[in-house]
Tab-separated table of N, CA and C in Angstrom:
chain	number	residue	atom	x	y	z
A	200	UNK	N	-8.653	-2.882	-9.694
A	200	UNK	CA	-8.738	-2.420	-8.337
A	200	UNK	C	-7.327	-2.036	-7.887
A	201	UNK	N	-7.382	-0.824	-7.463
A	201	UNK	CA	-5.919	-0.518	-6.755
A	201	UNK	C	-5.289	-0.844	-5.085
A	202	UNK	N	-4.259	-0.904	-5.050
A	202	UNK	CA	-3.699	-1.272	-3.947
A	202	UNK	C	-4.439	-1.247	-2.102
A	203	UNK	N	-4.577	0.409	-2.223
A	203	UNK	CA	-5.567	1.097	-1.461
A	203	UNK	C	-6.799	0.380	-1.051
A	204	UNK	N	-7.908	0.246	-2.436
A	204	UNK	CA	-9.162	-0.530	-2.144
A	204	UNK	C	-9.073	-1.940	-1.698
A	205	UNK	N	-7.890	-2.756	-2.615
A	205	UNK	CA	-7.431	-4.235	-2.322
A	205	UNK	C	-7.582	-4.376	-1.143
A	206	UNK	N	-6.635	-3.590	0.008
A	206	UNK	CA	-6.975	-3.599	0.736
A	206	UNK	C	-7.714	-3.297	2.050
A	207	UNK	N	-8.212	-2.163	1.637
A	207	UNK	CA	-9.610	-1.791	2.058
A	207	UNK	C	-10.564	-3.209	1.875
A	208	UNK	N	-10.775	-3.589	0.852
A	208	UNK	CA	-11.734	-4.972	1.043
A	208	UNK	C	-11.364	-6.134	1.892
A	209	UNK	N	-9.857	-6.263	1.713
A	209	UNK	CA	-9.569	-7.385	2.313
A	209	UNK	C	-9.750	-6.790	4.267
A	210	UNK	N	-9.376	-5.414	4.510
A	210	UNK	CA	-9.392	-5.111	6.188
A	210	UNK	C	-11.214	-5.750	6.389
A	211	UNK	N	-11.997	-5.340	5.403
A	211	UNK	CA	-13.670	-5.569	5.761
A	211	UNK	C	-14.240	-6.702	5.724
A	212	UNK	N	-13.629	-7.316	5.008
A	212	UNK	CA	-13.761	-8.693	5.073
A	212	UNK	C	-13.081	-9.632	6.392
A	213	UNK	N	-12.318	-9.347	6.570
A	213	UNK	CA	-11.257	-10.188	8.129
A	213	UNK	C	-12.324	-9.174	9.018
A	214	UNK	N	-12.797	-8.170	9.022
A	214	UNK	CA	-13.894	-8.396	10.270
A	214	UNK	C	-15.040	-8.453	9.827
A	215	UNK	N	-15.685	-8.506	8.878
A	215	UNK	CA	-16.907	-9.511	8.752
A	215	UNK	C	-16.537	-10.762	9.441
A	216	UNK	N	-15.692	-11.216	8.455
A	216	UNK	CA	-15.029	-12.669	9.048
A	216	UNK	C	-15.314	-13.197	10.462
A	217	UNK	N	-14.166	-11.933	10.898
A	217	UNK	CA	-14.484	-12.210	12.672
A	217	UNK	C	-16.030	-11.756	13.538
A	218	UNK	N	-16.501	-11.207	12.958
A	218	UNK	CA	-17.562	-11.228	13.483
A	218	UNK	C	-18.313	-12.274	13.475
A	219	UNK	N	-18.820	-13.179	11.908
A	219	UNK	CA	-19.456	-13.863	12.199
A	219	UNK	C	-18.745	-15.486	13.085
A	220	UNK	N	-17.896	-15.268	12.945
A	220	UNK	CA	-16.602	-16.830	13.375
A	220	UNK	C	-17.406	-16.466	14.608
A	221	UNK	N	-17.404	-15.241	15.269
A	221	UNK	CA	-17.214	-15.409	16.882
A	221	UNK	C	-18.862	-15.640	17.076
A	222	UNK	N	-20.001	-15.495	16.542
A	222	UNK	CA	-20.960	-15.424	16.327
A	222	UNK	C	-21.267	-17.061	16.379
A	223	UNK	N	-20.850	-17.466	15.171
A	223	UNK	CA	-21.055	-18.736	15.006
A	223	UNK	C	-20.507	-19.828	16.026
A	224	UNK	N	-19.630	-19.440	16.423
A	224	UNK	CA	-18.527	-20.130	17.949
A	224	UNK	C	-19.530	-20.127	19.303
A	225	UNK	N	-19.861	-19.041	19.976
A	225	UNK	CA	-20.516	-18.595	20.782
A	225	UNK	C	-21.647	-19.743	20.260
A	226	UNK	N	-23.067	-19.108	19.448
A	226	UNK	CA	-23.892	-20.186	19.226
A	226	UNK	C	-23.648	-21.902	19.412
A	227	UNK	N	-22.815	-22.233	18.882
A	227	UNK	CA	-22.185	-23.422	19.006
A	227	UNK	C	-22.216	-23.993	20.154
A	228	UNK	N	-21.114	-23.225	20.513
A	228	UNK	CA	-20.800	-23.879	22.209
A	228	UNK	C	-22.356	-23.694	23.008
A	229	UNK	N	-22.823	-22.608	23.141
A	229	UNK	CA	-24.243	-22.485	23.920
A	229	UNK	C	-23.807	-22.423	25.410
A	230	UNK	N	-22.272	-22.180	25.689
A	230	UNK	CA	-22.443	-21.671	26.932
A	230	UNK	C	-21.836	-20.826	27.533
A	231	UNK	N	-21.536	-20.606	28.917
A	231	UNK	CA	-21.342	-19.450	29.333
A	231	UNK	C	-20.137	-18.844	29.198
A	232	UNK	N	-19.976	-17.452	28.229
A	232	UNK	CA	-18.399	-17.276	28.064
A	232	UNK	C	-17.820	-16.533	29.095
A	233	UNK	N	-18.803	-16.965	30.421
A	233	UNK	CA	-17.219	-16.291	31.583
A	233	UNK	C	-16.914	-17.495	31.741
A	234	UNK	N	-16.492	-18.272	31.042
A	234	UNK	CA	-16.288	-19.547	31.549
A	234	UNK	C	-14.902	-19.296	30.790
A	235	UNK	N	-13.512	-19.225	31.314
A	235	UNK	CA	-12.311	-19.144	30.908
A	235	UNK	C	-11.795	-19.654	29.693
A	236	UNK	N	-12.089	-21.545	29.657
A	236	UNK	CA	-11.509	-21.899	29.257
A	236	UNK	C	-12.597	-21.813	27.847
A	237	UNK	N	-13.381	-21.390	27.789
A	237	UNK	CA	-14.837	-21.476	26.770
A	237	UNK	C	-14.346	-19.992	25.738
A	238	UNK	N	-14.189	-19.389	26.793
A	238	UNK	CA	-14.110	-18.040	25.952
A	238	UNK	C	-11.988	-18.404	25.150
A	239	UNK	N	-11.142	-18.487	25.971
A	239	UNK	CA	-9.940	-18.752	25.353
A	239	UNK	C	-10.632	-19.771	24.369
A	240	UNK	N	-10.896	-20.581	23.916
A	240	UNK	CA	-11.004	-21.504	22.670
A	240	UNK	C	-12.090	-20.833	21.871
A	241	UNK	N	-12.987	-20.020	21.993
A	241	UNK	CA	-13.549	-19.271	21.017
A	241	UNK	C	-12.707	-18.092	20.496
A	242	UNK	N	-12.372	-16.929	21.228
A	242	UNK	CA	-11.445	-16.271	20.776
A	242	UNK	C	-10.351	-16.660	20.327
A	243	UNK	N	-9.312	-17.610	20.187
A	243	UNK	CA	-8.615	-18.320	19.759
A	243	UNK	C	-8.697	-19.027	18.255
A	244	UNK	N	-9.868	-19.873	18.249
A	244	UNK	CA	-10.182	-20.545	17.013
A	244	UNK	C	-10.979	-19.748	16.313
A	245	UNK	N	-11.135	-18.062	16.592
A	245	UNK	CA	-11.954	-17.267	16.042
A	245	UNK	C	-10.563	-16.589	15.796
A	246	UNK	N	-9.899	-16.343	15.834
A	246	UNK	CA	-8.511	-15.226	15.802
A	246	UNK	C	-7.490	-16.075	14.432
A	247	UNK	N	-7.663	-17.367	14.696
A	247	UNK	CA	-6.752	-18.700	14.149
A	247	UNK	C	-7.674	-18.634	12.401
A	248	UNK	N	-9.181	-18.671	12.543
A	248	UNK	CA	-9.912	-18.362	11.667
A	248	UNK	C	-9.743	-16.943	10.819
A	249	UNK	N	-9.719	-16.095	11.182
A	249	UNK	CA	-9.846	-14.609	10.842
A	249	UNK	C	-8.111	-14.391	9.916
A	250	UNK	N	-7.313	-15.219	10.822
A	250	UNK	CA	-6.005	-15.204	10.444
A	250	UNK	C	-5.674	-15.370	8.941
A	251	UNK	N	-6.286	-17.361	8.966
A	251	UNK	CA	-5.922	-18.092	7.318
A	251	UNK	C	-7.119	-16.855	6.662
A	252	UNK	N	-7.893	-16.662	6.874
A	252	UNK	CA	-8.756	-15.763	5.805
A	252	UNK	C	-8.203	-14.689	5.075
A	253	UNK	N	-7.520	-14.094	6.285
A	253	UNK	CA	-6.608	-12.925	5.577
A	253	UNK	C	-5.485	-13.109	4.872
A	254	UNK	N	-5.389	-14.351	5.502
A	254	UNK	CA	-3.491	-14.886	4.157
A	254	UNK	C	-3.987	-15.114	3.048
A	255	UNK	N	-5.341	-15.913	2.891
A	255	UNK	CA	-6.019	-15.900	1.948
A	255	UNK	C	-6.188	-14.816	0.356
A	256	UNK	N	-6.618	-14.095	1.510
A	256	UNK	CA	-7.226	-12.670	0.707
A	256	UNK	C	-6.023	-12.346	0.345
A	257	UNK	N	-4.668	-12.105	1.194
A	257	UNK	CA	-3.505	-11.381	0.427
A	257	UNK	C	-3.062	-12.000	-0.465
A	258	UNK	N	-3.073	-13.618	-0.523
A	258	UNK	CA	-2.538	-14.109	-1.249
A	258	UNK	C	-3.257	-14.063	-2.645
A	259	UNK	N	-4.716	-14.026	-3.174
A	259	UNK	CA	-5.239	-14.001	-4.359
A	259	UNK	C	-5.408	-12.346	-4.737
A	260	UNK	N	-5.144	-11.373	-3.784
A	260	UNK	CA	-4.778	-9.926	-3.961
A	260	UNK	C	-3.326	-10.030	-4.891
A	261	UNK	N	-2.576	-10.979	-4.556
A	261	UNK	CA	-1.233	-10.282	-4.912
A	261	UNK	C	-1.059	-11.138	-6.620
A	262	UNK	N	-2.307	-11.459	-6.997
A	262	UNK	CA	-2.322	-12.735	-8.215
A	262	UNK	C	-1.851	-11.638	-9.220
A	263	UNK	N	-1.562	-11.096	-10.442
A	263	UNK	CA	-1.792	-10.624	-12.093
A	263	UNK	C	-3.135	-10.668	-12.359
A	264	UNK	N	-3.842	-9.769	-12.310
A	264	UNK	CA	-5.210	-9.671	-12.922
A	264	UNK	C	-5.113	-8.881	-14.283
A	265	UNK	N	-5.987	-9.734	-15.014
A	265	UNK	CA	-5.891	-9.109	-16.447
A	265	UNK	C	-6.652	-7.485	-16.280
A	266	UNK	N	-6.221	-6.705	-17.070
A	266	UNK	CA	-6.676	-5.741	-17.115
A	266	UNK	C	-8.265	-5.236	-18.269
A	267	UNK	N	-9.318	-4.982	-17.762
A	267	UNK	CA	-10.237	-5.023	-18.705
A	267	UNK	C	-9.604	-4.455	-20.183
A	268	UNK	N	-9.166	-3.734	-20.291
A	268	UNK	CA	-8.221	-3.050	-21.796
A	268	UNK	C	-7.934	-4.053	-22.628
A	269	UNK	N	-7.200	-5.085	-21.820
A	269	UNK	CA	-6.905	-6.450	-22.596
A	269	UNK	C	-7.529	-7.399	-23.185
A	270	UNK	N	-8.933	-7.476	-22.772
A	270	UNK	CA	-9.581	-8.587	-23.373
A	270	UNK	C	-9.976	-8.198	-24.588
């Protein structure tokens, strides 16, 4: 996989990610997100989430992958 797609997957994935985080947050709580302090701690621990995912992804992006040729 080249650089380009690497990260092409990894941008689609951090918003899958965030989609379902905020999805799953919202459900959770079950209540009303004009509620200030409801919505700051979902968007927050949904942003905080989305974040490590993507250090994630760059970090096993940037590993030595064998090349099929090689095996």
């Amino acid at each position: 996989m080249n650089a380009r797609t690497g990260e092409s997957v990894a941008f689609g994935t951090t918003v899958v990610a965030a989609i379902l985080l905020f999805t799953a947050f919202v459900a959770l709580f079950r209540r009303d997100l004009g509620d200030p302090v409801v919505a700051a701690a979902t968007f927050a621990e949904a942003g905080a989430a989305v974040w490590l995912i993507g250090r994630l992804i760059r970090h096993l992006s940037r590993r030595p992958q064998m090349d099929w040729r090689q095996r």
